[in-house]
Tab-separated table of C-alpha atoms in Angstrom:
chain	number	residue	atom	x	y	z
A	1110	MET	CA	98.547	45.085	25.714
A	1111	SER	CA	97.977	46.311	22.148
A	1112	LEU	CA	101.567	47.594	21.959
A	1113	ALA	CA	102.861	44.396	23.539
A	1114	ALA	CA	101.129	42.387	20.820
A	1115	VAL	CA	102.825	44.479	18.140
A	1116	ASP	CA	106.239	43.836	19.681
A	1117	LEU	CA	105.601	40.092	19.907
A	1118	GLN	CA	104.458	39.911	16.276
A	1119	ARG	CA	107.806	41.293	15.172
A	1120	LYS	CA	109.314	38.024	16.487
A	1121	SER	CA	112.580	39.748	17.386
A	1122	MET	CA	111.671	40.090	21.078
A	1123	LYS	CA	111.198	37.348	23.636
A	1124	VAL	CA	108.064	37.210	25.762
A	1125	ILE	CA	110.058	37.932	28.917
A	1126	ASP	CA	111.632	41.019	27.302
A	1127	VAL	CA	108.239	42.374	26.231
A	1128	ALA	CA	106.867	41.761	29.727
A	1129	GLY	CA	109.698	43.813	31.220
A	1130	LYS	CA	109.275	46.596	28.672
A	1131	TYR	CA	105.680	47.151	29.764
A	1132	GLY	CA	106.364	47.069	33.498
A	1133	TYR	CA	105.717	43.433	34.357
A	1134	SER	CA	108.602	42.055	36.416
A	1135	SER	CA	106.476	38.918	36.886
A	1136	PRO	CA	106.025	36.995	33.604
A	1137	THR	CA	103.116	35.147	35.191
A	1138	ALA	CA	101.268	38.432	35.683
A	1139	PHE	CA	102.071	39.541	32.114
A	1140	ASN	CA	100.727	36.273	30.745
A	1141	ARG	CA	97.478	36.618	32.720
A	1142	ALA	CA	96.982	40.214	31.595
A	1143	PHE	CA	97.763	39.424	27.954
A	1144	GLN	CA	95.379	36.464	27.826
A	1145	SER	CA	92.606	38.462	29.486
A	1146	VAL	CA	92.823	41.059	26.679
A	1147	HIS	CA	93.650	38.995	23.603
A	1148	GLY	CA	92.351	35.559	24.548
A	1149	ILE	CA	95.624	33.839	23.595
A	1150	ALA	CA	99.009	33.258	25.196
A	1151	PRO	CA	101.817	35.705	24.334
A	1152	SER	CA	103.939	32.928	22.814
A	1153	ALA	CA	101.193	32.192	20.271
A	1154	LEU	CA	102.087	35.393	18.407
A	1155	LYS	CA	105.335	33.787	17.282
A	1156	LYS	CA	103.200	31.931	14.736
A	1157	ASP	CA	102.037	33.568	11.515
A	1158	GLY	CA	98.382	34.444	10.939
A	1159	ILE	CA	97.358	34.940	14.588
A	1160	SER	CA	94.771	37.688	15.141
A	1161	VAL	CA	94.900	40.023	18.124
A	1162	LYS	CA	92.859	42.975	19.345
A	1163	SER	CA	93.814	46.634	19.288
A	1164	PHE	CA	92.439	49.107	21.799
A	1165	PRO	CA	92.711	52.840	22.386
A	1166	PRO	CA	93.963	53.837	25.844
A	1167	ILE	CA	91.637	52.479	28.539
A	1168	VAL	CA	90.968	53.844	31.987
A	1169	PHE	CA	90.057	51.124	34.485
A	1170	LYS	CA	87.931	51.816	37.553
A	1171	ILE	CA	87.377	49.582	40.552
A	1172	THR	CA	83.661	49.276	41.207
A	1173	VAL	CA	82.638	48.937	44.812
A	1174	LYS	CA	79.260	47.279	44.714
A	1175	GLY	CA	77.986	43.734	44.783
A	1176	THR	CA	80.464	41.016	43.908
A	1177	GLU	CA	82.622	43.446	41.906
A	1178	GLU	CA	84.424	45.035	44.840
A	1179	MET	CA	88.086	44.285	45.453
A	1180	ASN	CA	89.116	44.140	49.093
A	1181	TYR	CA	92.796	44.734	49.693
A	1182	ARG	CA	95.300	46.114	52.141
A	1183	ILE	CA	98.930	47.242	51.869
A	1184	GLU	CA	101.309	45.649	54.376
A	1185	THR	CA	105.080	45.649	54.794
A	1186	LYS	CA	106.337	42.344	56.173
A	1187	GLU	CA	109.694	41.028	57.247
A	1188	ALA	CA	111.225	37.968	55.588
A	1189	PHE	CA	109.702	34.629	56.562
A	1190	ARG	CA	110.711	30.997	56.116
A	1191	ILE	CA	108.593	28.540	54.166
A	1192	VAL	CA	108.895	24.759	53.995
A	1193	GLY	CA	107.477	22.532	51.284
A	1194	VAL	CA	108.017	21.083	47.825
A	1195	SER	CA	108.625	22.810	44.513
A	1196	VAL	CA	108.874	22.455	40.762
A	1197	PRO	CA	110.932	24.569	38.347
A	1198	LEU	CA	109.028	27.158	36.346
A	1199	GLU	CA	109.595	27.416	32.618
A	1200	LYS	CA	110.380	30.649	30.810
A	1201	ASN	CA	107.824	29.308	28.319
A	1202	ILE	CA	104.955	30.256	30.610
A	1203	GLU	CA	102.308	28.056	28.977
A	1204	LYS	CA	104.081	24.886	30.114
A	1205	ASN	CA	103.531	25.895	33.724
A	1206	PHE	CA	99.762	25.560	33.350
A	1207	ALA	CA	100.267	21.801	33.231
A	1208	VAL	CA	103.183	21.503	35.677
A	1209	ILE	CA	101.676	23.403	38.617
A	1210	PRO	CA	98.260	21.650	38.819
A	1211	ALA	CA	100.034	18.302	38.488
A	1212	LYS	CA	102.253	19.153	41.469
A	1213	TRP	CA	99.227	20.101	43.578
A	1214	GLY	CA	97.605	16.786	42.681
A	1215	GLU	CA	100.756	14.897	43.617
A	1216	ALA	CA	101.066	16.731	46.953
A	1217	ALA	CA	97.455	15.898	47.814
A	1218	ALA	CA	97.772	12.252	46.789
A	1219	ASP	CA	101.031	11.412	48.571
A	1220	GLY	CA	100.179	13.062	51.912
A	1221	THR	CA	102.482	16.067	51.513
A	1222	LEU	CA	99.690	18.613	52.017
A	1223	GLN	CA	98.543	16.948	55.222
A	1224	ARG	CA	102.133	16.841	56.464
A	1225	LEU	CA	102.668	20.517	55.667
A	1226	THR	CA	99.561	21.683	57.491
A	1227	GLY	CA	100.823	19.806	60.543
A	1228	ILE	CA	104.023	21.885	60.751
A	1229	MET	CA	102.505	25.285	59.897
A	1230	ASP	CA	103.217	27.486	62.907
A	1231	THR	CA	104.002	31.056	61.774
A	1232	PRO	CA	102.086	33.632	59.695
A	1233	PRO	CA	100.730	33.588	57.092
A	1234	MET	CA	98.596	30.715	58.355
A	1235	GLY	CA	97.547	28.870	55.212
A	1236	VAL	CA	98.852	26.605	52.497
A	1237	LEU	CA	100.949	28.731	50.159
A	1238	GLY	CA	101.546	28.757	46.433
A	1239	VAL	CA	104.730	30.805	45.930
A	1240	SER	CA	106.023	31.790	42.477
A	1241	THR	CA	109.629	33.015	42.515
A	1242	CYS	CA	109.517	34.635	39.065
A	1243	ASN	CA	111.745	37.585	39.887
A	1244	ASP	CA	115.196	38.942	39.139
A	1245	THR	CA	117.114	37.358	42.009
A	1246	ASP	CA	115.859	33.793	42.532
A	1247	PRO	CA	115.688	30.696	40.335
A	1248	TRP	CA	112.221	30.407	38.840
A	1249	ARG	CA	110.311	27.885	40.969
A	1250	TYR	CA	106.808	27.289	42.278
A	1251	TYR	CA	106.560	26.192	45.913
A	1252	ILE	CA	103.663	24.436	47.620
A	1253	ALA	CA	104.546	25.225	51.196
A	1254	VAL	CA	103.649	26.580	54.615
A	1255	SER	CA	105.290	29.157	56.841
A	1256	SER	CA	107.088	27.194	59.540
A	1257	SER	CA	109.908	27.372	62.064
A	1258	GLN	CA	110.110	23.582	62.408
A	1259	PRO	CA	112.787	21.226	61.021
A	1260	ALA	CA	112.295	20.428	57.354
A	1261	LYS	CA	113.491	16.855	56.939
A	1262	ASP	CA	113.078	15.769	53.296
A	1263	LEU	CA	111.410	19.105	52.464
A	1264	GLU	CA	112.690	22.235	50.742
A	1265	VAL	CA	113.261	25.521	52.536
A	1266	TYR	CA	112.942	28.985	51.014
A	1267	THR	CA	113.037	32.424	52.619
A	1268	VAL	CA	110.471	34.855	51.267
A	1269	PRO	CA	112.218	38.249	51.329
A	1270	GLY	CA	110.862	41.176	53.254
A	1271	ALA	CA	108.669	43.334	51.021
A	1272	THR	CA	105.609	45.508	50.769
A	1273	TRP	CA	102.579	43.567	49.581
A	1274	ALA	CA	99.170	44.425	48.186
A	1275	ILE	CA	97.058	41.695	49.781
A	1276	PHE	CA	93.697	40.887	48.194
A	1277	SER	CA	91.148	38.621	49.843
A	1278	GLY	CA	88.618	36.451	48.065
A	1279	SER	CA	86.358	33.435	48.319
A	1280	GLY	CA	84.506	30.977	46.123
A	1281	THR	CA	85.710	28.026	44.103
A	1282	ASN	CA	89.399	27.526	43.465
A	1283	GLN	CA	88.799	28.955	39.982
A	1284	SER	CA	87.858	32.241	41.655
A	1285	ILE	CA	91.462	32.930	42.617
A	1286	GLN	CA	92.438	32.973	38.935
A	1287	GLU	CA	89.769	35.589	38.217
A	1288	LEU	CA	90.956	37.693	41.174
A	1289	GLU	CA	94.563	37.540	39.926
A	1290	ARG	CA	93.405	38.626	36.462
A	1291	ARG	CA	91.513	41.612	37.881
A	1292	ILE	CA	94.477	42.674	40.012
A	1293	VAL	CA	96.805	43.034	37.027
A	1294	THR	CA	94.244	44.444	34.587
A	1295	GLU	CA	92.113	46.687	36.821
A	1296	TRP	CA	93.903	47.510	40.053
A	1297	LEU	CA	97.600	47.687	39.220
A	1298	PRO	CA	97.427	50.138	36.259
A	1299	THR	CA	95.684	52.804	38.368
A	1300	SER	CA	97.051	52.014	41.828
A	1301	GLY	CA	100.183	54.161	41.899
A	1302	TYR	CA	102.211	50.989	42.464
A	1303	GLU	CA	104.258	48.708	40.240
A	1304	TYR	CA	105.507	45.170	40.707
A	1305	GLY	CA	108.250	44.706	43.305
A	1306	ASN	CA	111.098	42.219	43.048
A	1307	ALA	CA	109.641	39.484	45.261
A	1308	PRO	CA	107.506	36.368	44.740
A	1309	ASP	CA	103.793	36.255	43.999
A	1310	ILE	CA	102.006	34.394	46.798
A	1311	GLU	CA	98.666	32.610	46.961
A	1312	VAL	CA	97.472	31.946	50.531
A	1313	TYR	CA	94.824	29.239	50.797
A	1314	LEU	CA	93.141	29.900	54.148
A	1315	ASN	CA	90.500	27.242	53.487
A	1316	PRO	CA	91.461	24.965	50.581
A	1317	ASP	CA	87.981	23.436	50.122
A	1318	PRO	CA	87.595	23.574	46.295
A	1319	GLU	CA	83.909	24.491	46.574
A	1320	ASN	CA	84.214	27.020	49.404
A	1321	ALA	CA	87.751	28.345	49.191
A	1322	GLN	CA	88.945	31.271	51.297
A	1323	PHE	CA	92.153	32.779	49.964
A	1324	GLU	CA	94.452	35.767	49.631
A	1325	VAL	CA	96.621	36.907	46.735
A	1326	TRP	CA	99.826	38.728	47.704
A	1327	ILE	CA	101.412	40.939	45.038
A	1328	PRO	CA	104.800	42.562	45.830
A	1329	VAL	CA	104.605	46.287	45.122
A	1330	VAL	CA	106.698	49.444	45.174
A	1331	LYS	CA	105.527	53.017	44.789
A	1332	GLN	CA	105.803	54.348	41.254
A	1333	GLN	CA	108.396	57.063	40.844
A	1334	GLY	CA	107.422	60.494	39.652
C-alpha cells in the first residue's frame, strides 16, 4: 500500500491501473485495503497536499483466539443463476458508497427484498450482494437471490463457476465490512491465493441488522510459482 500511494501521487496512473499493478483484480478490494492502511480513498491522492503513511514490509498473521479468528473454507462451485435488481458501479469507487446503500434501502421499501426471498430456491440460500467488478462483465452491483424461477420484471445474471474462499461471520451489518477489510489485508497476502476473475459475493443468511449472519465469498486462484 505504501508503493501504491507513491504511484497514485504521481497522478499519471489511474486508480484501477494501480490496483491491477499490485494484484487487485477487484477495485473494491483495493479500495478497502488502501483505506484500511492510509485512512483515505485512493482517489484522494489526486489532490495536492494529501498525507499518507509509509511502512516497511509487513508480515500478517491470522490469530486464532477469541473474536479474532477467521473461519473460512475453500470451495469450487459450478455456475449458478441469480435473479434480482442492480445498479451500475462507477470506476470512481467512492461514488458507490452512496449508490449501493441507497439501492438496498429502495429494495427494502418497495417490497423487492420480500419478493426475492419468496423465489429463492437454490444455493446459496440467502439474500446476495454481488459485485461484478471483473475483467469480463459490466461493472454492476446486484441485490439478488439464487433462483430457478421465472424472473418477470427482474434482472438475471449467471455467476460463473469458480473457486471461492468463503468466510463466515456474524454481528451487526457493519461487521461484514470489517470482515472484508481483514480478508484483503490479513488473509489474502499470506494465503497462497490471489483474486480470481469472478464477482465478489456477500451472502446474508440472516439480514437482521442487529444479529446478522453472513458469508463473504472471494474468488481465488492459486498463486503461480
